[in-house]
Short mmCIF file of C-alpha atoms in Angstrom, two decimals:
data_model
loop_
_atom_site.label_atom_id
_atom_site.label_comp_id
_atom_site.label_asym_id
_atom_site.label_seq_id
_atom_site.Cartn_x
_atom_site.Cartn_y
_atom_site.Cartn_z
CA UNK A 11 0.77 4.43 -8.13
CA UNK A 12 0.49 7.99 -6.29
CA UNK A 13 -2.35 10.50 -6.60
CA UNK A 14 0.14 12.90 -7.92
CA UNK A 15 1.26 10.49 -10.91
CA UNK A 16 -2.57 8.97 -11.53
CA UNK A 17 -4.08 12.55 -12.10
CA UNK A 18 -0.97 12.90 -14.93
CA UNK A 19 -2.72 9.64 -16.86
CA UNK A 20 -6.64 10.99 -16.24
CA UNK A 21 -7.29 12.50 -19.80
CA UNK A 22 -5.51 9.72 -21.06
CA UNK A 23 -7.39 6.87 -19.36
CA UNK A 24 -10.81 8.50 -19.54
CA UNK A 25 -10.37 8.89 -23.34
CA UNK A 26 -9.36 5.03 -23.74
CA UNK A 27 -5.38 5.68 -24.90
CA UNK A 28 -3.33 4.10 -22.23
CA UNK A 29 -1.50 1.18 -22.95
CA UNK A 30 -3.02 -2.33 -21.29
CA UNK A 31 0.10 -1.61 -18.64
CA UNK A 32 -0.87 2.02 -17.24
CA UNK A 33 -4.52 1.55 -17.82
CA UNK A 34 -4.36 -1.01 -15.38
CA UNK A 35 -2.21 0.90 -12.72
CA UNK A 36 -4.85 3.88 -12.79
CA UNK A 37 -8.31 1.74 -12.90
CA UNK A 38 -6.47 -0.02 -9.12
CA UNK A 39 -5.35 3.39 -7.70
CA UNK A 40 -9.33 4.91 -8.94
CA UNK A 41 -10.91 1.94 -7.33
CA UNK A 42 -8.93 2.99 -3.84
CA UNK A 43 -8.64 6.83 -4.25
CA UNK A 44 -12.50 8.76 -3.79
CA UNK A 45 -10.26 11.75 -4.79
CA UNK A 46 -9.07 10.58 -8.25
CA UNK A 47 -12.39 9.47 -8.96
CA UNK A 48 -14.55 12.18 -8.50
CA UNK A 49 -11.51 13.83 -10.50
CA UNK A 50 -11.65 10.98 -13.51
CA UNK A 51 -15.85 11.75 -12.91
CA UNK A 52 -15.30 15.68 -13.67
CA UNK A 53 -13.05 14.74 -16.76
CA UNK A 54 -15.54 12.19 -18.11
CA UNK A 55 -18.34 15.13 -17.92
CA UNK A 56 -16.37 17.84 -19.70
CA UNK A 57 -15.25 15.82 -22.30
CA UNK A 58 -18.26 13.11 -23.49
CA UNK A 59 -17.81 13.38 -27.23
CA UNK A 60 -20.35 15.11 -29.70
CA UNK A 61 -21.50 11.67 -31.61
CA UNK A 62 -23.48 11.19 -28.46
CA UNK A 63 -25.92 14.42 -28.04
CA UNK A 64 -27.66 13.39 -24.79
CA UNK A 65 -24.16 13.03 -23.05
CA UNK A 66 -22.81 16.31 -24.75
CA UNK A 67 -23.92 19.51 -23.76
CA UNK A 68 -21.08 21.53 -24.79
CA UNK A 69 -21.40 19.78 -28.27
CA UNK A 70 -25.53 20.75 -28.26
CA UNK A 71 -24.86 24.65 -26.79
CA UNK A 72 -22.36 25.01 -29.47
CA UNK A 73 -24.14 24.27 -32.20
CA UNK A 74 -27.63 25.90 -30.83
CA UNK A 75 -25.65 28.91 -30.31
CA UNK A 76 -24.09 28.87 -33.95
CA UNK A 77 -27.73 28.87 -35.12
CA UNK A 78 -28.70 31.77 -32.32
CA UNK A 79 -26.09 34.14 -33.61
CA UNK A 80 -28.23 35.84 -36.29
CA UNK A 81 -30.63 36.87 -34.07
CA UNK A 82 -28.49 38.29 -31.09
CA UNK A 83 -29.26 41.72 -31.85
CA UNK A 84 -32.93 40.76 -31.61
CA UNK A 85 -32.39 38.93 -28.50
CA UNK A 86 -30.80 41.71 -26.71
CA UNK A 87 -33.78 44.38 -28.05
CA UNK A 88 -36.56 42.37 -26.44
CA UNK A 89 -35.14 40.71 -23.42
CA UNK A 90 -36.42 43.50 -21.15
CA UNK A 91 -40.36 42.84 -22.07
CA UNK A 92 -41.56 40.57 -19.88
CA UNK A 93 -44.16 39.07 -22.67
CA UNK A 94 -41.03 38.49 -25.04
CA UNK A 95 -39.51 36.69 -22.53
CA UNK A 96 -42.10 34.44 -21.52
CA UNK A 97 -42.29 33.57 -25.37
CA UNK A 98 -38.45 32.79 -25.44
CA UNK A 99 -38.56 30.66 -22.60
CA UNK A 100 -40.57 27.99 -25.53
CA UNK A 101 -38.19 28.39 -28.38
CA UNK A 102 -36.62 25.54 -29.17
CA UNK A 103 -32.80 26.36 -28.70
CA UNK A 104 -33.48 27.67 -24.86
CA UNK A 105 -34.88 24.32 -24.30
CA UNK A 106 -32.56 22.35 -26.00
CA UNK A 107 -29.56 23.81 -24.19
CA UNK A 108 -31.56 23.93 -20.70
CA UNK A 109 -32.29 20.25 -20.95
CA UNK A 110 -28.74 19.36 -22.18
CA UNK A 111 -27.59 20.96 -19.20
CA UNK A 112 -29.59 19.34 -17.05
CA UNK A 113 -29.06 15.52 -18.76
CA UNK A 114 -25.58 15.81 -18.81
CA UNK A 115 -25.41 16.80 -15.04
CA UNK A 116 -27.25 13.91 -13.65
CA UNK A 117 -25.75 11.44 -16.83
CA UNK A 118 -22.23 12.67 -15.04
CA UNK A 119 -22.84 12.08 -12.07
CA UNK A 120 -22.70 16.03 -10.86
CA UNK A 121 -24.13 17.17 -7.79
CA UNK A 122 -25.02 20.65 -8.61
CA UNK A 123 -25.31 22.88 -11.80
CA UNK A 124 -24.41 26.45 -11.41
CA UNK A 125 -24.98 29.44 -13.66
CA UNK A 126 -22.96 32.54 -12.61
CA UNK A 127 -23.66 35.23 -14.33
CA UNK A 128 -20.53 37.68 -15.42
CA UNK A 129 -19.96 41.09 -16.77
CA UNK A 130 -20.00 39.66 -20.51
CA UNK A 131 -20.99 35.76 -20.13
CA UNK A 132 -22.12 33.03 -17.95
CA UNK A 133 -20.40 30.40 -16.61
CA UNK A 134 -22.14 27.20 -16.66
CA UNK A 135 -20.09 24.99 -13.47
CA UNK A 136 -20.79 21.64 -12.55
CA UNK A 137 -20.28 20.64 -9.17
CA UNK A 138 -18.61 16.26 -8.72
CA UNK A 139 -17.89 15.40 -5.35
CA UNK A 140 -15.83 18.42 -3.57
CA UNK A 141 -14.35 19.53 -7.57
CA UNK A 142 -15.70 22.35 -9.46
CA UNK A 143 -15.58 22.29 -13.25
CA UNK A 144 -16.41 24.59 -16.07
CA UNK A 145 -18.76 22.94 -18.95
CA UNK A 146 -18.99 25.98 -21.13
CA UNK A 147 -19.42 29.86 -21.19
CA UNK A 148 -22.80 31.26 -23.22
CA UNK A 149 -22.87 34.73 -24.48
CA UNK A 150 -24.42 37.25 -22.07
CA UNK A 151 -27.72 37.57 -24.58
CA UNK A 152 -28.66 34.15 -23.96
CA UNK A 153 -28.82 34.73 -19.98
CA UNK A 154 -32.05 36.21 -19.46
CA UNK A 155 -34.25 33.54 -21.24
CA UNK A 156 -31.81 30.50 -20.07
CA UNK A 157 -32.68 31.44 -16.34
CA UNK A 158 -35.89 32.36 -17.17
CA UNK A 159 -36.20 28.57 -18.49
CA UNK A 160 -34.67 27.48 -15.35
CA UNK A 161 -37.70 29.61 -12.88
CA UNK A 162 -40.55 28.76 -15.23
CA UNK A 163 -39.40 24.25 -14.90
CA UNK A 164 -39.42 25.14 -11.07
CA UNK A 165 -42.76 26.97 -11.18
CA UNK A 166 -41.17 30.12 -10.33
CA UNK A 167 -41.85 33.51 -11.49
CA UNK A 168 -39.83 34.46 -14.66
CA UNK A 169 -39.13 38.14 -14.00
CA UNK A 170 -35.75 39.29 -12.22
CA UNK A 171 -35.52 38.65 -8.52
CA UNK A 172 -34.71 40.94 -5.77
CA UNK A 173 -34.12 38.54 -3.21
CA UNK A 174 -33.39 34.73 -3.09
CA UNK A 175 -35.98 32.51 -4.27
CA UNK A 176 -36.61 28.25 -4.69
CA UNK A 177 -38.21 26.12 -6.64
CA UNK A 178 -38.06 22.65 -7.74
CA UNK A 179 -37.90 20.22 -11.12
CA UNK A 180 -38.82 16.93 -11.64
CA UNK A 181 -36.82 14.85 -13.66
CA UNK A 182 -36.91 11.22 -15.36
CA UNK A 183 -34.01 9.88 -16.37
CA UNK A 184 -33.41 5.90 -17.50
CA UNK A 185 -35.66 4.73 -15.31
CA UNK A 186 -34.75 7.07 -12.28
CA UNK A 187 -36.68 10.12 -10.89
CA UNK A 188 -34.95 12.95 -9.60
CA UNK A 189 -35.22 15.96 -7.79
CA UNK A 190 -33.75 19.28 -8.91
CA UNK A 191 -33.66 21.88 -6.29
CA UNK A 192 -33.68 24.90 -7.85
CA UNK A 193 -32.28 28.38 -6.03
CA UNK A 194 -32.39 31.77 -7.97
CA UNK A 195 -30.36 34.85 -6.31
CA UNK A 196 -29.61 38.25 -7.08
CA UNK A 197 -26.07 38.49 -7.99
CA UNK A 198 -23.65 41.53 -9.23
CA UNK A 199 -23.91 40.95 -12.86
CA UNK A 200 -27.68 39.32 -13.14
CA UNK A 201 -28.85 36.28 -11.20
CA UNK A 202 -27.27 33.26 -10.34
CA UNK A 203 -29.14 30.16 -10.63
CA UNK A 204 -28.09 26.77 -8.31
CA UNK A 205 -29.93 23.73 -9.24
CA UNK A 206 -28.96 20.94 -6.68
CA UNK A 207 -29.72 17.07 -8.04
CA UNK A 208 -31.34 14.61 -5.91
CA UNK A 209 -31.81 11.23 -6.69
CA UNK A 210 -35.89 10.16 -5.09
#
């Protein structure tokens, strides 16, 4: 089977509805194609279903965000304090979507987690072999204490940088330590955060 026609039956074999036949054909071609499998790797990642939290970010930001939503006006008030952030970088829904993040990254198999910042949102983008992929967009008010998470696991400095700065996190995951290299730049709409995962 050609790359062409395997990346057609991707969604389809990754969520377990091919017939015996196709299912087959696909699993051969993904066994001799690096291509279509770091492509079946990105679609496993983005779509890990919700009845299994540590293996579903977008399932974990959604709902943490539903809850969040009261309080956005709040949020965007105190953001510029440096003492209220420090305080929102321990609240309970920051973590919880920082460490899904990071879980589902490694649990996929990503090389990288990215957090671009954009006028109105930021774009969380995992990074599988040489394929970029979109997990999720948060609303802009959740930015400044997500990446301030992100600095203070690295044992960087939590206020805004001017210039490019590194850090790193430890991780331990089934049994595995990693390494999470962790980059914060300036960038045209906030700061950009690049976390890079090592395995030790």
């Amino acid at each position: 089977m050609e790359c062409e026609k395997v990346r057609e039956y991707i969604s389809g074999y990754v969520a377990g509805v091919l017939d015996e036949g196709l299912k087959a054909a696909v699993a051969a071609h993904l066994e001799r194609c690096e291509e279509c499998r770091q492509i079946a790797k990105v679609e496993r990642l983005l779509t890990a279903p919700p009845a299994e939290p540590p293996s579903s970010a977008r399932h974990i930001i959604a709902l943490t965000l539903r809850d969040l939503e009261a309080g956005a006006e709040a949020a965007k008030k105190v953001w510029n304090d440096l003492n209220a952030l420090q305080a929102a970088t321990e609240e309970a829904p920051i973590i919880k979507i920082a460490h899904a993040l990071i879980e589902q990254a490694i649990r996929g198999g990503a090389a990288a987690l990215r957090l671009l910042p954009r006028e109105d949102s930021v774009s969380v983008v995992y990074e599988v072999g040489a394929h970029e992929a979109e997990l999720a967009v948060i609303p802009k008010y959740i930015e400044a204490p997500l990446i301030a998470r992100f600095k203070k696991m690295a044992g960087l400095d939590i206020a805004p940088v001017r210039e490019s700065c590194s850090g790193e996190i430890a991780v331990r995951m089934g049994r595995k330590d990693y390494r999470l290299l962790v980059r914060v730049s300036p960038a045209e709409f906030g700061e950009e955060v690049d976390v890079r995962i090592a395995l030790e």
